[in-house]
């Protein structure tokens, strides 16, 4: 292939380490790191890699990880193995009762697997590298599809996330940027990032997600959770949440996204943006319940890119690997400005072609088929936009 020419007037960098892709959470676990292999395969088959600076990312160091995480938690992650778990950490054994020591979030969602620490430090290293490319002005858009693990807490793994690479990357950006806007289109609430920056006005967090306190993970992120209630706290009004119901479609989502993100950028005037592109908000996702197509999901990236503000793009959820790969490859093409140039027929050859057999060899299969009825009437979406605009009026500076 001839490849695609570099974008004019700006630089895009791609940060990845193929070692990440080799890790397994366990056979039946929905999180599949090899979706990154599929993504890369599409990106390279189209020749998109020739239009970017591609960096082999390094593992984050312990010093870098403890900029957010608690040291005893990092010690635990770096020393625990499936073999020593039961002997060294007996209180983490299934069924253990009565122990009130550290728990660290280990369980079915966040299992201890072989190479866990290597996996964590590699995806975190890629996000930190990507953030540094932006602060050093060597890159205008930096991409790390292996990152975006928004649920991890200071001393606790949660929802398939162990290290919060997004928080670590934002901490890097904050060394040079006065204000960072974080936008999260994963179907789940970006609770870990929200919590980490709950008390500062230098990061505005905005998550779009399915919200049901009782039945949908993590159960946080209602419309009225906008930051510390005490008004002297600088973080007041600097967390925004867009709680949604099942089945939202491209047209509704795009309208809502632009109606909310536009005013956020105009009011907050961020000097850098981090966009978490969790692909579990697509239709036909194994865990999600929205009806977005690849184009609808991608239009969020196009819209954010159009503001020409230094942009860090990370992955996140996404549990139907072939569609995750389609979405992230399409979004890579948007970042390099080549989306209009791609032939929507996937240029794939064996052995990868068979992964895409279900919907056929197209980049844009219809995913909106009504597995979930759209339970987001226009009146509901309008009330969200009104509430968010109201919340933005409290924000000054
Ligand atoms: O809903 C939950 C928590 C439970 C307890 C643990 N069981 C396994 C599931 C119910 C209450 N967890 C969610 C976590 C979703 C994480 C999303 C992460 C992201 O996309 O936002 C960012 C990367 C959940 N939903 C579905 C599952 N867990 C699930 C976990 C499994 C599984 C099937 C479903 C773990 C192991 C296996 N199957 C074998
Ligand atoms: Ca979200
Ligand atoms: Zn998710």
Coordinates of C-alpha atoms and ligand atoms in Angstrom, one line a residue:
X1 CA 0.0 0.0 0.0
X2 CA 1.1 3.5 -0.7
X3 CA -0.3 4.8 2.6
X4 CA -2.0 8.0 3.4
X5 CA -0.2 11.4 3.5
X6 CA 0.4 13.2 6.7
X7 CA -2.2 15.8 7.8
X8 CA -1.5 19.3 6.7
X9 CA -0.6 21.8 9.4
X10 CA -0.7 19.5 12.4
X11 CA 0.9 16.3 13.8
X12 CA -0.8 13.1 15.1
X13 CA 1.1 10.6 17.2
X14 CA 0.2 7.0 17.9
X15 CA 1.3 5.5 21.2
X16 CA 1.2 1.7 21.6
X17 CA 3.2 -1.3 22.8
X18 CA 2.1 -4.6 21.2
X19 CA 3.0 -6.4 24.5
X20 CA -0.3 -5.1 25.9
X21 CA -2.3 -7.1 23.4
X22 CA -1.0 -10.4 24.6
X23 CA -2.5 -10.2 28.1
X24 CA -5.6 -12.2 29.0
X25 CA -8.1 -11.4 31.8
X26 CA -9.4 -15.0 31.5
X27 CA -11.3 -16.9 28.9
X28 CA -14.9 -15.7 29.5
X29 CA -13.9 -12.2 30.7
X30 CA -15.4 -9.5 28.4
X31 CA -12.3 -7.3 28.4
X32 CA -10.1 -8.6 25.5
X33 CA -6.8 -6.8 25.0
X34 CA -6.4 -8.4 21.5
X35 CA -9.1 -6.0 20.2
X36 CA -6.1 -3.7 20.0
X37 CA -4.5 -6.1 17.6
X38 CA -7.6 -6.0 15.4
X39 CA -7.6 -2.2 15.5
X40 CA -4.0 -1.9 14.5
X41 CA -4.6 -4.5 11.7
X42 CA -7.3 -2.3 10.1
X43 CA -5.3 0.9 10.6
X44 CA -2.2 -0.6 8.9
X45 CA -4.3 -2.3 6.1
X46 CA -5.5 1.2 5.2
X47 CA -2.0 2.6 5.4
X48 CA -2.9 5.1 8.1
X49 CA 0.3 4.5 10.1
X50 CA 2.3 6.5 7.4
X51 CA 0.4 9.6 8.3
X52 CA 1.3 9.6 12.0
X53 CA 4.3 9.6 14.3
X54 CA 4.3 6.1 15.7
X55 CA 5.9 5.6 19.1
X56 CA 6.6 2.3 20.9
X57 CA 5.5 3.3 24.3
X58 CA 7.4 2.3 27.5
X59 CA 6.2 1.0 30.8
X60 CA 5.3 3.7 33.3
X61 CA 7.7 3.7 36.3
X62 CA 6.6 3.2 39.9
X63 CA 7.4 6.9 40.5
X64 CA 5.0 7.9 37.8
X65 CA 2.3 5.5 39.0
X66 CA 2.4 6.9 42.6
X67 CA 1.7 10.4 41.3
X68 CA -1.9 9.3 41.7
X69 CA -2.0 5.8 43.2
X70 CA -1.2 4.8 46.7
X71 CA 2.1 3.2 47.2
X72 CA 0.8 0.1 49.0
X73 CA -1.6 -0.5 46.1
X74 CA 1.2 -0.3 43.5
X75 CA 3.3 -2.6 45.7
X76 CA 0.5 -5.0 45.7
X77 CA -0.1 -4.8 41.9
X78 CA 3.6 -5.2 41.2
X79 CA 4.0 -8.3 43.4
X80 CA 0.8 -10.3 43.2
X81 CA 0.5 -13.2 40.9
X82 CA -2.2 -15.9 40.4
X83 CA 0.2 -18.3 42.1
X84 CA 1.0 -16.2 45.2
X85 CA -2.4 -14.6 45.7
X86 CA -3.8 -17.2 48.1
X87 CA -0.6 -17.5 50.2
X88 CA 0.5 -13.8 50.4
X89 CA -3.0 -12.3 50.5
X90 CA -5.2 -14.8 52.3
X91 CA -7.9 -12.1 53.0
X92 CA -8.4 -11.8 49.2
X93 CA -9.4 -15.4 49.0
X94 CA -13.0 -15.9 47.9
X95 CA -15.2 -16.4 50.9
X96 CA -12.7 -14.9 53.4
X97 CA -14.6 -13.1 56.1
X98 CA -13.9 -10.7 58.9
X99 CA -10.7 -9.2 57.5
X100 CA -10.8 -5.4 57.2
X101 CA -7.4 -4.9 55.6
X102 CA -6.7 -3.6 52.1
X103 CA -9.0 -5.1 49.5
X104 CA -7.7 -3.3 46.4
X105 CA -10.8 -4.2 44.4
X106 CA -9.7 -7.7 43.3
X107 CA -12.5 -10.0 42.1
X108 CA -14.3 -11.3 39.1
X109 CA -14.3 -7.9 37.3
X110 CA -10.6 -7.3 38.1
X111 CA -8.9 -10.6 38.3
X112 CA -5.2 -11.2 39.0
X113 CA -3.8 -12.6 35.8
X114 CA -0.3 -13.4 34.6
X115 CA 1.6 -10.3 33.6
X116 CA -1.0 -8.0 35.2
X117 CA 1.6 -5.4 36.3
X118 CA 3.3 -5.3 32.9
X119 CA -0.1 -4.8 31.3
X120 CA -1.0 -2.0 33.6
X121 CA 2.3 -0.2 33.4
X122 CA 2.4 -0.4 29.6
X123 CA -1.1 1.1 29.0
X124 CA -0.3 3.8 31.6
X125 CA 3.1 4.5 30.1
X126 CA 1.5 5.0 26.7
X127 CA -1.0 7.6 28.0
X128 CA 1.8 9.4 29.9
X129 CA 4.0 9.4 26.8
X130 CA 1.1 10.7 24.7
X131 CA 0.4 13.6 27.2
X132 CA 4.0 14.6 27.1
X133 CA 4.0 14.7 23.3
X134 CA 1.2 17.3 23.6
X135 CA 2.9 19.4 26.3
X136 CA 6.2 19.4 24.3
X137 CA 4.2 20.6 21.3
X138 CA 5.6 17.7 19.2
X139 CA 2.1 16.5 18.7
X140 CA -1.4 18.1 18.3
X141 CA -3.4 14.9 18.6
X142 CA -2.0 12.0 20.5
X143 CA -3.7 8.6 20.5
X144 CA -3.5 5.6 22.9
X145 CA -6.2 3.1 22.2
X146 CA -4.9 0.8 25.1
X147 CA -5.7 3.5 27.7
X148 CA -9.0 5.1 28.9
X149 CA -9.4 2.9 32.0
X150 CA -11.5 5.4 33.8
X151 CA -12.8 3.4 36.8
X152 CA -9.5 2.8 38.6
X153 CA -9.2 4.6 42.0
X154 CA -6.2 5.7 44.2
X155 CA -6.0 2.3 45.9
X156 CA -8.6 0.2 44.2
X157 CA -9.1 -1.6 41.0
X158 CA -12.7 -1.3 39.6
X159 CA -14.6 -2.3 36.5
X160 CA -11.7 -3.9 34.6
X161 CA -9.4 -0.9 35.4
X162 CA -6.4 -1.2 37.7
X163 CA -4.3 1.9 36.9
X164 CA -6.1 5.1 36.0
X165 CA -4.0 6.2 33.0
X166 CA -6.3 9.1 32.3
X167 CA -5.7 10.6 35.7
X168 CA -1.9 10.2 35.2
X169 CA -2.1 11.7 31.7
X170 CA -4.1 14.7 33.0
X171 CA -1.6 15.2 35.8
X172 CA 1.1 15.5 33.1
X173 CA -1.1 18.0 31.1
X174 CA -1.7 20.1 34.2
X175 CA 2.1 20.8 34.5
X176 CA 1.7 23.0 31.4
X177 CA -2.0 23.6 30.9
X178 CA -4.1 25.7 33.2
X179 CA -7.4 24.0 32.2
X180 CA -8.1 20.5 30.9
X181 CA -11.5 19.3 29.7
X182 CA -12.1 15.6 30.1
X183 CA -14.9 14.1 27.9
X184 CA -16.0 10.5 28.3
X185 CA -18.3 8.7 25.7
X186 CA -17.9 5.2 27.2
X187 CA -21.3 3.8 28.1
X188 CA -20.2 3.7 31.7
X189 CA -19.7 6.6 34.0
X190 CA -16.2 7.9 34.2
X191 CA -16.2 7.8 38.0
X192 CA -12.5 7.4 38.7
X193 CA -11.5 10.5 36.8
X194 CA -14.4 12.5 38.2
X195 CA -13.4 11.5 41.8
X196 CA -9.7 12.2 41.2
X197 CA -10.4 15.8 40.1
X198 CA -13.5 16.4 42.2
X199 CA -11.9 19.2 44.2
X200 CA -10.1 21.2 41.5
X201 CA -11.4 23.7 39.0
X202 CA -8.4 23.0 36.7
X203 CA -10.1 19.9 35.3
X204 CA -13.7 19.9 34.0
X205 CA -15.0 16.3 33.7
X206 CA -17.9 15.5 31.5
X207 CA -19.3 11.9 31.1
X208 CA -22.1 10.6 28.9
X209 CA -23.3 7.3 30.2
X210 CA -26.2 4.9 30.8
X211 CA -27.4 5.7 34.3
X212 CA -29.4 3.4 36.5
X213 CA -28.3 3.6 40.2
X214 CA -29.5 0.1 40.9
X215 CA -28.8 -2.0 37.9
X216 CA -26.0 -0.4 35.8
X217 CA -22.3 -0.2 36.8
X218 CA -21.0 1.8 38.5
X219 CA -24.3 3.4 39.5
X220 CA -22.9 6.9 39.9
X221 CA -23.2 10.0 37.6
X222 CA -26.7 11.5 38.0
X223 CA -27.3 14.9 36.3
X224 CA -27.1 16.8 39.6
X225 CA -23.7 15.5 40.7
X226 CA -21.7 18.5 39.6
X227 CA -18.9 18.8 42.2
X228 CA -18.4 19.4 45.9
X229 CA -21.6 21.0 47.3
X230 CA -19.6 23.4 49.5
X231 CA -19.3 26.5 47.3
X232 CA -15.9 27.5 48.7
X233 CA -14.5 24.4 47.2
X234 CA -12.8 25.2 43.8
X235 CA -14.1 21.9 42.4
X236 CA -17.8 23.0 42.8
X237 CA -19.6 22.8 39.4
X238 CA -16.6 21.2 37.7
X239 CA -18.0 17.7 37.2
X240 CA -20.8 17.3 34.6
X241 CA -22.8 14.2 34.0
X242 CA -25.2 13.3 31.2
X243 CA -27.2 10.3 32.4
X244 CA -29.0 8.4 29.6
X245 CA -31.4 5.6 29.2
X246 CA -31.2 2.5 26.9
X247 CA -31.2 2.7 23.1
X248 CA -29.9 6.2 22.3
X249 CA -29.3 6.5 18.5
X250 CA -26.8 8.5 16.4
X251 CA -29.1 11.5 15.7
X252 CA -30.0 12.0 19.3
X253 CA -26.5 11.4 20.6
X254 CA -24.8 13.7 18.1
X255 CA -27.3 16.5 18.8
X256 CA -26.9 16.1 22.6
X257 CA -23.1 15.8 22.4
X258 CA -22.7 19.0 20.4
X259 CA -25.3 20.9 22.4
X260 CA -23.4 20.0 25.6
X261 CA -19.7 19.9 24.6
X262 CA -19.9 23.2 22.5
X263 CA -21.1 25.3 25.5
X264 CA -18.6 23.5 27.8
X265 CA -15.7 24.5 25.6
X266 CA -16.9 28.0 25.1
X267 CA -17.4 28.6 28.8
X268 CA -14.5 26.7 30.3
X269 CA -12.0 27.5 27.5
X270 CA -9.8 24.4 28.0
X271 CA -6.2 24.6 26.8
X272 CA -6.1 20.8 26.4
X273 CA -8.8 18.1 25.9
X274 CA -8.8 14.4 26.8
X275 CA -11.4 12.3 25.0
X276 CA -12.2 8.8 26.2
X277 CA -13.7 6.9 23.3
X278 CA -15.0 3.8 25.1
X279 CA -16.6 1.8 22.2
X280 CA -19.2 0.0 24.4
X281 CA -21.6 2.8 23.6
X282 CA -21.9 1.2 20.1
X283 CA -24.9 -0.9 19.2
X284 CA -24.5 -4.6 19.5
X285 CA -21.9 -4.2 22.3
X286 CA -21.8 -7.3 24.7
X287 CA -22.2 -5.1 27.8
X288 CA -23.6 -1.8 26.5
X289 CA -27.2 -0.8 25.8
X290 CA -26.9 2.1 23.3
X291 CA -27.6 2.0 19.6
X292 CA -24.8 4.1 18.1
X293 CA -23.2 3.3 14.7
X294 CA -19.5 3.7 14.0
X295 CA -20.3 7.0 12.3
X296 CA -22.3 8.4 15.2
X297 CA -19.5 7.5 17.7
X298 CA -16.9 8.9 15.4
X299 CA -18.8 12.2 14.9
X300 CA -17.9 13.0 18.6
X301 CA -14.2 12.8 17.7
X302 CA -14.8 15.0 14.6
X303 CA -16.6 17.6 16.6
X304 CA -14.0 17.7 19.4
X305 CA -11.2 17.8 16.8
X306 CA -12.8 20.8 15.1
X307 CA -11.9 23.1 18.0
X308 CA -8.2 22.6 17.2
X309 CA -7.3 22.3 20.9
X310 CA -4.4 19.9 21.8
X311 CA -6.1 16.6 22.1
X312 CA -5.4 13.3 23.8
X313 CA -7.5 10.4 22.5
X314 CA -7.8 7.2 24.6
X315 CA -9.8 4.0 24.3
X316 CA -11.8 2.5 27.1
X317 CA -14.5 -0.1 27.1
X318 CA -15.8 -2.0 24.0
X319 CA -16.8 -5.6 24.2
X320 CA -17.6 -6.7 20.7
X321 CA -13.9 -6.7 19.5
X322 CA -14.6 -6.4 15.8
X323 CA -16.7 -3.3 16.2
X324 CA -14.3 -1.8 18.7
X325 CA -11.6 -2.2 16.0
X326 CA -13.8 -0.7 13.3
X327 CA -14.7 2.3 15.5
X328 CA -11.1 3.0 16.7
X329 CA -9.7 2.6 13.1
X330 CA -12.4 5.0 11.8
X331 CA -11.6 7.5 14.6
X332 CA -7.9 7.2 13.8
X333 CA -8.7 8.2 10.2
X334 CA -10.7 11.2 11.6
X335 CA -7.7 12.3 13.7
X336 CA -5.4 12.3 10.6
X337 CA -8.1 13.9 8.4
X338 CA -8.4 10.8 6.1
X339 CA -11.9 9.6 7.0
X340 CA -13.3 10.9 3.6
X341 CA -10.5 9.1 1.7
X342 CA -11.1 5.6 3.1
X343 CA -12.8 2.9 1.0
X344 CA -15.5 1.6 3.4
X345 CA -14.7 -1.9 2.2
X346 CA -12.2 -3.3 4.7
X347 CA -8.9 -3.9 2.9
X348 CA -8.2 -6.9 5.0
X349 CA -6.7 -10.2 4.1
X350 CA -6.4 -13.5 5.8
X351 CA -5.9 -14.3 8.7
X352 CA -7.8 -11.2 9.9
X353 CA -10.7 -11.1 7.4
X354 CA -12.7 -13.8 9.2
X355 CA -13.0 -11.7 12.4
X356 CA -15.3 -9.4 10.4
X357 CA -17.3 -12.0 8.7
X358 CA -20.4 -11.5 10.8
X359 CA -21.3 -8.1 9.4
X360 CA -19.2 -8.5 6.2
X361 CA -16.0 -6.7 5.2
X362 CA -17.3 -3.2 5.8
X363 CA -16.0 -0.4 8.1
X364 CA -19.6 0.7 8.7
X365 CA -22.0 -2.2 9.4
X366 CA -25.5 -1.1 10.7
X367 CA -25.3 -1.5 14.5
X368 CA -28.4 0.5 15.3
X369 CA -30.8 -2.4 14.9
X370 CA -33.2 -2.1 17.7
X371 CA -31.9 -4.5 20.3
X372 CA -32.7 -1.7 22.7
X373 CA -35.7 0.6 22.1
X374 CA -34.7 4.3 22.4
X375 CA -35.9 5.4 25.8
X376 CA -34.5 8.9 25.5
X377 CA -37.3 11.1 24.2
X378 CA -36.5 14.5 22.8
X379 CA -38.0 16.3 25.8
X380 CA -35.6 14.4 28.1
X381 CA -32.6 15.3 26.0
X382 CA -33.7 19.0 26.0
X383 CA -34.0 19.0 29.7
X384 CA -30.4 17.7 30.0
X385 CA -29.1 20.5 27.8
X386 CA -31.0 23.1 29.8
X387 CA -29.6 21.7 33.1
X388 CA -26.0 21.6 31.8
X389 CA -26.3 25.2 30.5
X390 CA -27.6 26.2 33.9
X391 CA -24.7 24.4 35.6
X392 CA -22.2 26.2 33.3
X393 CA -23.5 29.6 34.5
X394 CA -22.1 28.8 37.9
X395 CA -18.6 28.4 36.4
X396 CA -16.5 31.5 36.4
X397 CA -12.9 32.2 35.5
Ligands
LIG1 O1 -21.7 -4.8 37.2 C1 -20.6 -5.1 37.7 C2 -20.4 -5.6 39.1 C3 -20.9 -6.9 39.4 C4 -20.1 -7.8 40.3 C5 -19.2 -8.7 39.5 N1 -19.9 -9.5 38.5 C6 -19.0 -10.3 37.7 C7 -20.7 -8.6 37.6 C8 -21.7 -7.7 38.4 C9 -21.5 -5.7 40.0 N2 -19.5 -4.9 37.0 C10 -19.5 -4.4 35.6 C11 -18.2 -3.7 35.3 C12 -18.2 -3.0 34.0 C13 -16.9 -2.4 33.7 C14 -16.9 -1.5 32.5 C15 -15.5 -1.0 32.2 C16 -15.4 0.2 31.2 O2 -16.0 -0.2 30.0 O3 -16.2 1.3 31.6 C17 -14.0 0.7 31.0 C18 -13.0 -0.2 30.5 C19 -19.7 -5.6 34.7 N3 -20.6 -5.6 33.7 C20 -20.4 -6.9 33.1 C21 -19.5 -7.5 33.8 N4 -19.0 -6.7 34.8 C22 -19.0 -8.9 33.6 C23 -17.8 -9.3 34.2 C24 -17.3 -10.6 34.0 C25 -18.1 -11.5 33.2 C26 -19.3 -11.0 32.6 C27 -19.7 -9.7 32.8 C28 -16.2 -11.0 34.6 C29 -15.7 -12.3 34.4 C30 -16.5 -13.1 33.5 N5 -17.6 -12.7 33.0 C31 -16.0 -14.5 33.3
LIG2 CA1 -19.1 7.7 29.9
LIG3 ZN1 -17.5 1.0 29.6

